[in-house]
XYZ file of C-alpha atoms in Angstrom:
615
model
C -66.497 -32.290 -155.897
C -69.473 -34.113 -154.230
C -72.290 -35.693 -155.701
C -75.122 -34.510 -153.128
C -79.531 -35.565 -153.223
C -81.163 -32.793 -152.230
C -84.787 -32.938 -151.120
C -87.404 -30.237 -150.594
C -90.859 -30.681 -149.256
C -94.220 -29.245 -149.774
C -93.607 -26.156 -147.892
C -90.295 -25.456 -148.878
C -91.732 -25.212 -152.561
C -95.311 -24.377 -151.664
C -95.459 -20.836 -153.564
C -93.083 -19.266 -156.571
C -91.265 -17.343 -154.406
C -90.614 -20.334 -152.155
C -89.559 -22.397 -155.770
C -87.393 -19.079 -156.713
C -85.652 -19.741 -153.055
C -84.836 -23.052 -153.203
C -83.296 -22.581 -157.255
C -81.145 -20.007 -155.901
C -79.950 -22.343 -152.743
C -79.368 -25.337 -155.556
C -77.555 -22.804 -157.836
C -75.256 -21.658 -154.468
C -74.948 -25.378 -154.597
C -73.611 -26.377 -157.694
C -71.629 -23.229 -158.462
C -69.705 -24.529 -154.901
C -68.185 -27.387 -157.095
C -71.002 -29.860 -156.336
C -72.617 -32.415 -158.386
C -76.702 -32.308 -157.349
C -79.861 -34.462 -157.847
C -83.082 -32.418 -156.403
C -86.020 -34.608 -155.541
C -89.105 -32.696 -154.436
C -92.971 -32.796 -152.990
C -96.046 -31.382 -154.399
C -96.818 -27.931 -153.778
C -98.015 -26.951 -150.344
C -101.149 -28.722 -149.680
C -101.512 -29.552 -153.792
C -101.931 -33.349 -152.761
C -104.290 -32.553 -149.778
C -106.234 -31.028 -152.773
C -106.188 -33.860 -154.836
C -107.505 -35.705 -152.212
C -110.306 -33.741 -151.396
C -111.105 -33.769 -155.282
C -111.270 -37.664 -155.591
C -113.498 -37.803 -152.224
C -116.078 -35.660 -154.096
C -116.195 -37.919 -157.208
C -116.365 -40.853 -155.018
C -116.208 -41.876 -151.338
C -114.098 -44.759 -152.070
C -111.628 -43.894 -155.120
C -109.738 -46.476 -156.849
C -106.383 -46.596 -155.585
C -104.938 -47.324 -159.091
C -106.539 -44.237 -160.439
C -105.591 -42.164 -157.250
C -102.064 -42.987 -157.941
C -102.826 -41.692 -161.223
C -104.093 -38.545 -159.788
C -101.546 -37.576 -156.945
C -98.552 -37.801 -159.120
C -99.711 -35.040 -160.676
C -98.488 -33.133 -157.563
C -95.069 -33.451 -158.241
C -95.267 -33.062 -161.784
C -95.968 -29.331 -161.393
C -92.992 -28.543 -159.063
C -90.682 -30.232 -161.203
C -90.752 -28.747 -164.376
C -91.423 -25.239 -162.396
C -88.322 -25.679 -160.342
C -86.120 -26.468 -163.411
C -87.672 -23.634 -164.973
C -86.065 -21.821 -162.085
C -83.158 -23.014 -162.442
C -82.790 -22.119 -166.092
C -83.752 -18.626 -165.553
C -80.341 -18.321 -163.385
C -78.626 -20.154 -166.185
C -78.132 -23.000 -164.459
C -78.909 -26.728 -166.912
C -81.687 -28.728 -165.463
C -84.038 -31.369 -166.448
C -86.957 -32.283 -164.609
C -88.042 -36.185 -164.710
C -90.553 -38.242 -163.008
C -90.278 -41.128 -161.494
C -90.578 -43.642 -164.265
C -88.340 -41.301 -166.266
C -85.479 -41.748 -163.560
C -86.063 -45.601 -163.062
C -87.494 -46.028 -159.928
C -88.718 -49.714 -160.227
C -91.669 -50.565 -157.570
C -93.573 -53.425 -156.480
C -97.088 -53.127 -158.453
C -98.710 -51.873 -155.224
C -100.741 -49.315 -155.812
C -100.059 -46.002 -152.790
C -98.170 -48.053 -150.466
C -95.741 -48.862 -153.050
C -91.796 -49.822 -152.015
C -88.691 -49.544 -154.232
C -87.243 -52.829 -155.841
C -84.373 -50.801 -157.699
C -83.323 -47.704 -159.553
C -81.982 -46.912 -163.165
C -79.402 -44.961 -162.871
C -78.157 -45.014 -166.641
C -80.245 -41.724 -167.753
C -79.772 -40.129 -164.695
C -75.786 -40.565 -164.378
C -75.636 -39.289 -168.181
C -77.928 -35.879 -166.994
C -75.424 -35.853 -164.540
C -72.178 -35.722 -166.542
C -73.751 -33.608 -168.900
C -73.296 -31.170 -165.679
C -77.189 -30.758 -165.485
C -79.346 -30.365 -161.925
C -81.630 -33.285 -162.287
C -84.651 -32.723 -160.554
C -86.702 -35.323 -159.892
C -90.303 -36.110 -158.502
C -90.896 -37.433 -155.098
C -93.219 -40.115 -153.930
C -93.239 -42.103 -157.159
C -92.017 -44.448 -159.222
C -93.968 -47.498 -161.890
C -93.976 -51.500 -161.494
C -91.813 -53.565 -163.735
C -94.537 -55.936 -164.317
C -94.922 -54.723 -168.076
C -97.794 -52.702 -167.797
C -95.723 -49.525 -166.690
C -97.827 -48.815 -163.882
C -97.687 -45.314 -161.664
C -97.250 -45.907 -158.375
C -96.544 -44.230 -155.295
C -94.858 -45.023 -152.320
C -97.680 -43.661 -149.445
C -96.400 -41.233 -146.680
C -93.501 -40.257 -146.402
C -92.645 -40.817 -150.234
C -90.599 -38.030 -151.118
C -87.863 -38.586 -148.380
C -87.603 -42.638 -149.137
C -87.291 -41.308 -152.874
C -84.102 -39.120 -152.277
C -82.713 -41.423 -149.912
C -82.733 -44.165 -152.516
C -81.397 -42.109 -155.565
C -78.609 -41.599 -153.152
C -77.698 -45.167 -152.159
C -78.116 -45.944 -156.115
C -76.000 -43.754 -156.956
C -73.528 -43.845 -154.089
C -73.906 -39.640 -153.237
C -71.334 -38.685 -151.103
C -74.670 -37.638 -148.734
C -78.357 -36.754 -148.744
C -80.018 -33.351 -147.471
C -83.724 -33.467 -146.345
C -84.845 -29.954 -145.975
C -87.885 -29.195 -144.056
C -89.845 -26.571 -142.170
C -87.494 -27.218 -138.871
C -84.155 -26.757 -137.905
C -83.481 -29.984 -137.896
C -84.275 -33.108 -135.263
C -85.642 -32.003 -132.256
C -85.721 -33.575 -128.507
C -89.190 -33.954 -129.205
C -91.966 -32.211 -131.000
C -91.818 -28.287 -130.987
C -95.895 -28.155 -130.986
C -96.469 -29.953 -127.745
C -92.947 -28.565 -126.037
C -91.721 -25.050 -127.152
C -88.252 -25.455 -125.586
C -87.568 -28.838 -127.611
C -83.777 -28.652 -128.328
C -82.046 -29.082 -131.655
C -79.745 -32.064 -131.855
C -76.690 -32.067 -133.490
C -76.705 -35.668 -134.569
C -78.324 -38.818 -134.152
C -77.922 -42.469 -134.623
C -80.018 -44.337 -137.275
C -81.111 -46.567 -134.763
C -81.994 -43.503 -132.523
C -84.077 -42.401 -135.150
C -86.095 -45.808 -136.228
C -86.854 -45.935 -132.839
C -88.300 -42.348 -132.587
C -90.156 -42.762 -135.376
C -92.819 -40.049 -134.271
C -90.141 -38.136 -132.905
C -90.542 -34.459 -133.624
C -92.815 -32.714 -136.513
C -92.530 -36.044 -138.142
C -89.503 -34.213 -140.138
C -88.052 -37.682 -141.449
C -89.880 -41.091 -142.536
C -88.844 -44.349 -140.961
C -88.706 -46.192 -144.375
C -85.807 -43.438 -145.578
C -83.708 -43.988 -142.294
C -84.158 -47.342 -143.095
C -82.261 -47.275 -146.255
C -80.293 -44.914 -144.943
C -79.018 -47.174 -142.233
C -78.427 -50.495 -144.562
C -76.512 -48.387 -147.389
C -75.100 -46.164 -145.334
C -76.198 -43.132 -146.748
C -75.263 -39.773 -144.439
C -78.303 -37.866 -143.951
C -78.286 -34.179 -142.973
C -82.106 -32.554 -141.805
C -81.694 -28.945 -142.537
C -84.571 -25.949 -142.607
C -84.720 -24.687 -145.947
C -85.631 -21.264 -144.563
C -81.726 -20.564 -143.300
C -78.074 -22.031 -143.587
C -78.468 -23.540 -140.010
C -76.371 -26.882 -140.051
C -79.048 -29.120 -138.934
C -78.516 -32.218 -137.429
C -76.917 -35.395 -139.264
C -78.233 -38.949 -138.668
C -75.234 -41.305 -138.581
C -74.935 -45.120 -139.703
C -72.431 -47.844 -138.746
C -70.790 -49.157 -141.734
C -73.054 -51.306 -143.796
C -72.212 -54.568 -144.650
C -72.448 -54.848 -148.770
C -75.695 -54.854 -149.796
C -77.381 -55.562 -153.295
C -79.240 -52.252 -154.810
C -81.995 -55.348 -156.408
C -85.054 -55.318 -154.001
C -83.629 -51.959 -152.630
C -86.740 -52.048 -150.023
C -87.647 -55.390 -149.518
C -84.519 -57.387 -149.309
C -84.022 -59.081 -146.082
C -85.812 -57.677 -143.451
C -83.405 -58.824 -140.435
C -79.698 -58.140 -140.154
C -78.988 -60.142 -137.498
C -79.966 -62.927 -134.963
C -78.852 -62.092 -131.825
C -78.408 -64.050 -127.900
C -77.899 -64.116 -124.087
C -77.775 -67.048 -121.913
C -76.414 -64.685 -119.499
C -80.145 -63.354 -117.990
C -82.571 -64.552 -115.278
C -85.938 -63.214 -114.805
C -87.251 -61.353 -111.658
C -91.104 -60.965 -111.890
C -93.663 -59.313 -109.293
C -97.141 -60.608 -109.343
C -100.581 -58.927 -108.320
C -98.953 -55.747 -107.333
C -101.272 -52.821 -107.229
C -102.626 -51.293 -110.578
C -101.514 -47.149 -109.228
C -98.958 -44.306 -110.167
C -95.616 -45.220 -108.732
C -95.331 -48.541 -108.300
C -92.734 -48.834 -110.882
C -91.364 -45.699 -110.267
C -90.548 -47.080 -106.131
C -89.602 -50.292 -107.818
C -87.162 -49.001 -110.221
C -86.061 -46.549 -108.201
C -84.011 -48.830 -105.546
C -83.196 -50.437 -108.253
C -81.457 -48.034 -109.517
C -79.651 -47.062 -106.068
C -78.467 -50.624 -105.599
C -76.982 -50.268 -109.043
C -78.543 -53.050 -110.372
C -79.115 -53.013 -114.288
C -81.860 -54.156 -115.943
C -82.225 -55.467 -119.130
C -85.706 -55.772 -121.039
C -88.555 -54.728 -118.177
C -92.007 -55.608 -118.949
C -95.454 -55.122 -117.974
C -98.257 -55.950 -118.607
C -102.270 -55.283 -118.675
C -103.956 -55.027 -115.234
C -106.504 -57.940 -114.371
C -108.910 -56.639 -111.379
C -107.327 -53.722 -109.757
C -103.187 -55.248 -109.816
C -100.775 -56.164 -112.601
C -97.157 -57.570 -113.382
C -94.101 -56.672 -113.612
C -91.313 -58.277 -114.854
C -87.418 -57.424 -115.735
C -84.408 -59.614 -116.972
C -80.886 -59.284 -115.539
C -77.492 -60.832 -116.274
C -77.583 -64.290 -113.663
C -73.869 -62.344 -111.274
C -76.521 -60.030 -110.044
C -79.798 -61.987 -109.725
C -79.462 -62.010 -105.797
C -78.993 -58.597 -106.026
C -82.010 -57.719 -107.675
C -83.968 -60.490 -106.190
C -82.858 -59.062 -102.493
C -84.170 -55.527 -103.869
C -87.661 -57.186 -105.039
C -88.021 -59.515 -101.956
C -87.398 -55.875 -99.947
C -89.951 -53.233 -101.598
C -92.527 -56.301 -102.141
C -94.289 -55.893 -98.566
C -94.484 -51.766 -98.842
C -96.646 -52.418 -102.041
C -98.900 -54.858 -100.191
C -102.402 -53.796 -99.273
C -101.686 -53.262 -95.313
C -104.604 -54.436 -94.350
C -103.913 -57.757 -95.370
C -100.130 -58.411 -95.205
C -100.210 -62.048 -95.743
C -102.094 -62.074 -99.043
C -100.610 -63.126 -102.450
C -99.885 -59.568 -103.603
C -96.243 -58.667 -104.713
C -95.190 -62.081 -104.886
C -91.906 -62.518 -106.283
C -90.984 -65.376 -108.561
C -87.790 -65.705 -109.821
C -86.330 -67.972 -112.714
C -83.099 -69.243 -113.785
C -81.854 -70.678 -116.854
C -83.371 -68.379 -119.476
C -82.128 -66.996 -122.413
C -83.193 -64.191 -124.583
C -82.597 -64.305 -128.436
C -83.734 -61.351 -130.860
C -83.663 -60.526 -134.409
C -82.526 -57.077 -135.486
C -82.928 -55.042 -138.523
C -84.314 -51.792 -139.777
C -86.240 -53.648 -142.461
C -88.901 -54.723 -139.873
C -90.312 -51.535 -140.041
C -94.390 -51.821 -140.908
C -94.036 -55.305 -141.914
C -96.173 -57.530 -139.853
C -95.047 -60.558 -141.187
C -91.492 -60.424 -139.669
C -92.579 -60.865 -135.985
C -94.830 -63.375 -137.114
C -92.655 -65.785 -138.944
C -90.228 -65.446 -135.629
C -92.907 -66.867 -133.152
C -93.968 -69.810 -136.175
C -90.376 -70.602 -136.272
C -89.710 -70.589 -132.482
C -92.919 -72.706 -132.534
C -91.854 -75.461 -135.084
C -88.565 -75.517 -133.360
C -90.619 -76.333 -130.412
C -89.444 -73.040 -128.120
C -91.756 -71.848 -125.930
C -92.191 -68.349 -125.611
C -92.194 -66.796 -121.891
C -91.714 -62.987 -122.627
C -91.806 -60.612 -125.376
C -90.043 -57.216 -126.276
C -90.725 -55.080 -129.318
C -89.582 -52.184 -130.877
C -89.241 -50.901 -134.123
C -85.521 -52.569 -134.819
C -85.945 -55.375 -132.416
C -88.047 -58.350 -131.488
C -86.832 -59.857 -128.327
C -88.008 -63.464 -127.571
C -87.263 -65.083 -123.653
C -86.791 -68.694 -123.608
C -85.446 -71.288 -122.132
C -81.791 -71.834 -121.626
C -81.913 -75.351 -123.037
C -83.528 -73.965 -126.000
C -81.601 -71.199 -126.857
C -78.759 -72.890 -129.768
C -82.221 -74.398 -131.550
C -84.197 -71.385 -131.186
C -81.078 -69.467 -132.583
C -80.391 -71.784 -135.085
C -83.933 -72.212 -136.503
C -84.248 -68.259 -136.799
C -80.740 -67.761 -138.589
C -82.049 -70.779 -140.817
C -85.208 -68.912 -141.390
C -84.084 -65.141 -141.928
C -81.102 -66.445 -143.953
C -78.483 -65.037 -141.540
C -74.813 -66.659 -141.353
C -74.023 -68.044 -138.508
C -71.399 -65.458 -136.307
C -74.184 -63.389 -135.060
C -73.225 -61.451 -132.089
C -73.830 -63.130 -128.292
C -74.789 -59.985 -126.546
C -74.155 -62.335 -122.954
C -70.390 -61.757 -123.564
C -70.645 -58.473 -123.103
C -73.465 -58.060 -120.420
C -77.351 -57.583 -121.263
C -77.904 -55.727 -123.978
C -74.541 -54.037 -124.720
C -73.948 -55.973 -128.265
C -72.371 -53.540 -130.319
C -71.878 -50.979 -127.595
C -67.911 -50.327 -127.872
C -69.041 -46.614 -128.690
C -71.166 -46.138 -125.144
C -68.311 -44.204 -123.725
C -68.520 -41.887 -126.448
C -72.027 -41.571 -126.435
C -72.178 -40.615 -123.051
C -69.235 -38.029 -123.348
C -70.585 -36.258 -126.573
C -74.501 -36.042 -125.025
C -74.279 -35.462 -121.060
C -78.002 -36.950 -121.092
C -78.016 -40.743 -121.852
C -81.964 -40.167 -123.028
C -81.568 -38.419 -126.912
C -85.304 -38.091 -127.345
C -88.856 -38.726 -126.750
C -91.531 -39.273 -128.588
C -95.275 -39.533 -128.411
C -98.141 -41.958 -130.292
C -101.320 -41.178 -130.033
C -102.179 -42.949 -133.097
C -102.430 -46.436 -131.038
C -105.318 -48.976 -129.818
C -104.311 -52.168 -127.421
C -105.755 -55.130 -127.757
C -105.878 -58.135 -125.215
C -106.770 -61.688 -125.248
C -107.558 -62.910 -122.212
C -106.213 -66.390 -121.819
C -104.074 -67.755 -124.534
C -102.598 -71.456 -124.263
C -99.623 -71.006 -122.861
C -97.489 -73.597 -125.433
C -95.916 -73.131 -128.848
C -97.288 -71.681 -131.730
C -99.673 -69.678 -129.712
C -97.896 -65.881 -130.829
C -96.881 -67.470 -133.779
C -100.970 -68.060 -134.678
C -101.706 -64.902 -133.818
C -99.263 -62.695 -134.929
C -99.561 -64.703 -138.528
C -103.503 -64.170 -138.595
C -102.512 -60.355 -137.951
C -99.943 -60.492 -140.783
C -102.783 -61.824 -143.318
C -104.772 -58.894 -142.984
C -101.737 -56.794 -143.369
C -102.372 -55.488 -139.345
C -99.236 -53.713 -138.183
C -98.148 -54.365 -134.459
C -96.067 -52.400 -132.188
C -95.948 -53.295 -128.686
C -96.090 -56.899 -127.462
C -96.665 -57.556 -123.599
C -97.421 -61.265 -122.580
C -98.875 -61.479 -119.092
C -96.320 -63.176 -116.361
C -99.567 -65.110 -114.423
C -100.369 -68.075 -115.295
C -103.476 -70.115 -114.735
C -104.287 -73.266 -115.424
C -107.855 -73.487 -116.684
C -109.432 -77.353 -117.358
C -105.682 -78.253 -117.093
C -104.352 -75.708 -119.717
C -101.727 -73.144 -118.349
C -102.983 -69.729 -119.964
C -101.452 -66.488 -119.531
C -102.731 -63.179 -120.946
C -101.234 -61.393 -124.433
C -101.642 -57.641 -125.060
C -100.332 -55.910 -127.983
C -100.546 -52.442 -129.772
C -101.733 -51.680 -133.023
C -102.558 -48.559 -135.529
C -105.971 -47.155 -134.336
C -107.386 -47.137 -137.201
C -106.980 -51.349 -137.013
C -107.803 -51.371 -133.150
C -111.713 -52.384 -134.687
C -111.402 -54.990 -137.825
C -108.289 -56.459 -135.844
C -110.706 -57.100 -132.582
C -113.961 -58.583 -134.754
C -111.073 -60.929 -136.809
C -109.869 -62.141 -133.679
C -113.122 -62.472 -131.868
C -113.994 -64.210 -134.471
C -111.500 -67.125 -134.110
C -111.001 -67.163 -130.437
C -113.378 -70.130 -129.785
C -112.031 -72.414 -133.025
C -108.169 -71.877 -131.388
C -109.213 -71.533 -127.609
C -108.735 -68.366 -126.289
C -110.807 -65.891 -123.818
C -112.296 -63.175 -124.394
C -110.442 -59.980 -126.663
C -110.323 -56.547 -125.049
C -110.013 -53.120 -127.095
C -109.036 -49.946 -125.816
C -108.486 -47.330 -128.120
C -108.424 -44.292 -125.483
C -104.696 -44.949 -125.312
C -100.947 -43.347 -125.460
C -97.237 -44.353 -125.647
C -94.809 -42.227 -124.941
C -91.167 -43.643 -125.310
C -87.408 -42.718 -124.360
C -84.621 -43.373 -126.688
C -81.311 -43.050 -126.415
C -78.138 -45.297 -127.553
C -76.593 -43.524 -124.124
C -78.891 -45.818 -121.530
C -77.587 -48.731 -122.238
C -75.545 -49.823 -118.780
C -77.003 -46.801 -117.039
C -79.842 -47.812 -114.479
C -81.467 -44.780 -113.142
C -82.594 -43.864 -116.716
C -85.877 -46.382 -116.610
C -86.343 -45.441 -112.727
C -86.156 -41.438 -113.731
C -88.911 -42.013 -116.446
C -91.308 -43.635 -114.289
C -90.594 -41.076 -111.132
C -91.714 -38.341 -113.620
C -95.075 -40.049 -114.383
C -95.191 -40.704 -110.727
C -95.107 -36.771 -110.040
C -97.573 -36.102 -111.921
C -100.014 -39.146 -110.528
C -100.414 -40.711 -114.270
C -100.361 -43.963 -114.182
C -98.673 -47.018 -116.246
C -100.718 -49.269 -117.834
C -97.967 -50.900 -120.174
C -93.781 -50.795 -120.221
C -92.103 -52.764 -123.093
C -87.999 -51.930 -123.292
C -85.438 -52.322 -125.787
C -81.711 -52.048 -125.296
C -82.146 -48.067 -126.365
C -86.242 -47.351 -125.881
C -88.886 -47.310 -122.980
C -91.600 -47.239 -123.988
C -94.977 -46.664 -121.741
C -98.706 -46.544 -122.278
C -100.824 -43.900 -120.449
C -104.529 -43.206 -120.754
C -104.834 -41.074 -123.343
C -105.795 -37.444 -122.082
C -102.360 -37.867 -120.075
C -100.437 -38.295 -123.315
C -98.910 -34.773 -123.936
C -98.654 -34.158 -119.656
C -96.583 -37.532 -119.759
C -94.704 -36.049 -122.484
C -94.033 -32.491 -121.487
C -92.980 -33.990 -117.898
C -90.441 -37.079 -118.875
C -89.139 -34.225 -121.359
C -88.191 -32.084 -118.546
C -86.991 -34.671 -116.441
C -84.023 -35.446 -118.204
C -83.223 -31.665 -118.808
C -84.066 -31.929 -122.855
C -85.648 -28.721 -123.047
C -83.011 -25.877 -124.970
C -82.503 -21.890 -124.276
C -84.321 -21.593 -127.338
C -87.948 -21.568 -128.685
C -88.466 -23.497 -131.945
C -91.995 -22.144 -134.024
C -92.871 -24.729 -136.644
C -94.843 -22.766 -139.687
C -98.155 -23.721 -139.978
């Protein structure tokens, strides 16, 4: 018998007959032999209505009293669902979140989960009752047995908690899809259904699809190693199950908030090729990468950044056997992307440097927290490291230094994040294939080493124009964005450097929610004289698209395909940030969904099969 958390959304209960569907799926269920905890959303677009209420009472509702309000939601489909239930004869209870024990932070709708109860609802349990329980919520342990709720997403972070607290054998998410898809059925019809994906997959495709799964649930997922399974609740299709490594053992106190990073990671293994001033066009990457990729040189973290005037940078990191290699492939495309009329300018120049190192923290818990990045750079910076490049992505933050610097840099982070030392030295094992015994597999089970992609057009860059180029720069920066609770996502630091009334400077661009791209500019703005830095850029007519797949690692065509397809279709790269298993690349934004629909097809994602998402 298996004890199994079932979760339903706001379609998948948004009418009776929809409620009468799912009771008789949970009563197929538990006649099977199976234990069951159901944990579902407000009806339909009940909260959307809630919402809409509050706005007419006031433009700017209290968020304590809105928490109040929206719980109501679930409320409703709880006690109608185990009224369901009971009409088949089955024992259920319904129970909100305080009534289960879901123990929050005393944040009011953006709430996360310290720990659960599970005394009352093991006893339900036993008792051989459903226990169905309501999504999104929980109430702070600071006495005053406040309502919260946990923001978007909610309802998924709830069930996938219940089931690391109580150890379920695994948790179901059904949804309005089949499952997880290549990428999202409303911009690409043919988007394929996978059978399974990695946790770390997933993080990083966190707008992969209809937005079928929150980040913060594959989050806990991944650190308790909870089994997931995304299933439509409109048909026994098997869906597609979203894997995690064995977790190390984890306390169920601070279920949310507990250590942030897993692990501190380096390479001393890696050099640095960079191309300066090359021109600002569609294809340039794509020609770079491209004989890159047919001299079988692989490429670690590739960056680049912002254009200045009408030319940019790019820069990559390889493992030091093969720097000649690639620097004999740089040193041979640099005069084709030279303006012919002038051979002997500065354009393309290639500048090469040895004795680097690149150290990283890792961990799902990074997600949406802005103060993890930022207390790497401060401690970097009261180590005194120097920061030359910078590579984000949602489980990573990827740091180059220098060589000498590497055993303090790693040792202040470890220090800082509380990690033991031990952590893995991905230069043993080549750039970025730490962990990567399972490639082979990988690559035999999926014949495309690229899972997924994913679009954002959610996103606004900003850019400050000459930043001191000397410690605690990022980490001032990144900490001021942190204050103000300002999210960031992609991090590209320029690699020009001028030196400007004798104070090298280089150029940082980053990527943040667009709905921050305009407080985030006027904070900085306001600052940028007091700490000495230029002039801050926003652009909020902007789109990433991104690659993921645990399959690329060791395989370097897959960066040169992606940028061929943009090529193709003349749209042209303003950004590329990398991570050992995402590319990630920002477009203008009207070129978004092309960019999409093209890489897509590229790497032959797209299935037999049409896939219609309800409305």
């Amino acid at each position: 018998m298996a004890l199994i958390v079932q979760k339903y959304g706001g379609t998948s209960v948004g009418s009776v007959e929809r409620i009468q569907a799912v009771a008789g799926r949970v009563y197929k269920t538990v006649q099977a032999g199976n234990s069951l905890v159901v944990v579902v959303s407000a009806m339909g677009k009940t909260t959307d209505g809630l919402v809409k209420l509050a706005n007419e009472i006031s433009p700017n509702p209290n968020r304590r009293e809105m928490d109040m309000l929206l719980s109501t939601g679930e409320q409703v489909t709880i006690a109608l669902l185990s009224m369901a239930l009971q009409e088949l004869g089955q024992p259920a209870i319904s129970m909100t979140g305080a009534q289960v024990g879901i123990v929050t932070e005393a944040e009011h709708s953006r709430a996360r989960i310290l720990h659960i109860e599970t005394t009352r609802l093991t006893r339900h349990i036993n008792a051989g009752k459903v226990v169905v329980v309501a999504g999104f919520q929980g109430t702070s342990n600071a006495g005053e047995m406040e309502i919260t709720t946990l923001g978007r997403g909610g309802s998924d972070t709830s069930a996938v908690a219940i089931a690391a607290a109580l150890g379920a054998n695994f948790c179901e998410i059904y949804t309005d899809v089949p499952g997880i898809l290549t990428t999202d059925p409303r911009l690409v019809a043919e988007a394929q259904l996978m059978d399974d994906i990695t946790c770390d997959e997933m993080l990083e495709l966190a707008s992969l699809g209809a937005k079928v799964l929150h980040p913060r649930a594959v989050e806990i997922a991944r650190n308790y190693g909870v089994p997931l399974v995304v299933r439509s609740s409109w048909t026994d299709a098997p869906g597609t199950w979203v894997t995690s490594a064995q977790p190390q053992g984890r306390s169920l106190i601070n279920l949310e908030i507990a250590r942030p990073v897993d692990a501190v990671e380096f390479d001393t293994n890696q050099a640095k090729v960079a191309l300066l001033r090359v021109p600002d066009k569609p294809g340039v990457a794509a020609r770079l990468f491209g004989e890159i990729s047919r001299q079988k040189v692989d490429v670690d973290l590739i960056i680049q950044s912002i254009h200045e005037g009408n030319s940019n940078d790019i820069a990559f990191t390889v493992t030091t056997p093969i720097l000649k290699r690639a620097e004999a492939v740089a040193a041979a495309i640099a005069p084709a992307l030279r303006n012919p009329s002038n051979p002997n300018s500065d354009e393309a120049e290639v500048m090469l440097e040895h004795n680097i190192a690149k150290v990283s923290i890792a961990g799902a818990g990074m997600i949406g927290r802005p103060g993890v990045a930022a207390k790497m750079f401060a401690t970097l910076a009261e180590a005194g490291v120097n920061i030359q490049m910078i590579s984000t992505s949602e489980v990573k933050v990827s740091c180059v230094v220098n060589a000498a610097e590497c055993d303090r840099a790693v040792t202040a982070l470890r220090t800082a994040f509380e990690i033991e030392a031990g952590g893995q030295v991905a230069g043993e094992q080549g750039a970025g294939e730490q962990g990567a015994g399972s490639k082979g597999e990988l690559l035999t089970l999926h014949s495309s080493p690229v899972r997924g992609v994913a679009l954002d057009l959610n996103q606004a860059r900003l850019a400050i124009r000459q930043l001191p180029d000397r410690p605690g720069m990022a980490a001032k920066l990144f900490g001021l964005l942190a204050q103000h609770n300002i999210s960031v996502d992609m991090i590209i630091q320029s690699q020009r450097c001028r030196v400007i009334d004798g104070v090298p400077r280089r150029d940082i661009a980053f990527t943040v929610s667009r709905i921050d791209g305009e407080s985030a500019k006027e904070m900085l703005t306001q600052v940028a004289v007091e700490l000495g830095w230029g002039e801050v850029v926003l652009d909020s007519a902007i789109a990433k698209v991104s690659i993921v797949g645990a399959g690329m690692v060791g395989q370097p065509g897959v960066a040169a395909k992606m940028f061929e397809a943009l090529a193709q279709h003349q749209i042209n790269i303003q950004m590329i940030a990398t991570s050992e298993i995402k590319i990630s690349c920002v477009v203008a934004q009207e070129e978004g969904v092309k960019a999409l629909q093209a890489i897509h097809a590229a790497f032959g994602l797209a299935g037999s099969e049409k896939v219609v998402v309800p409305a």
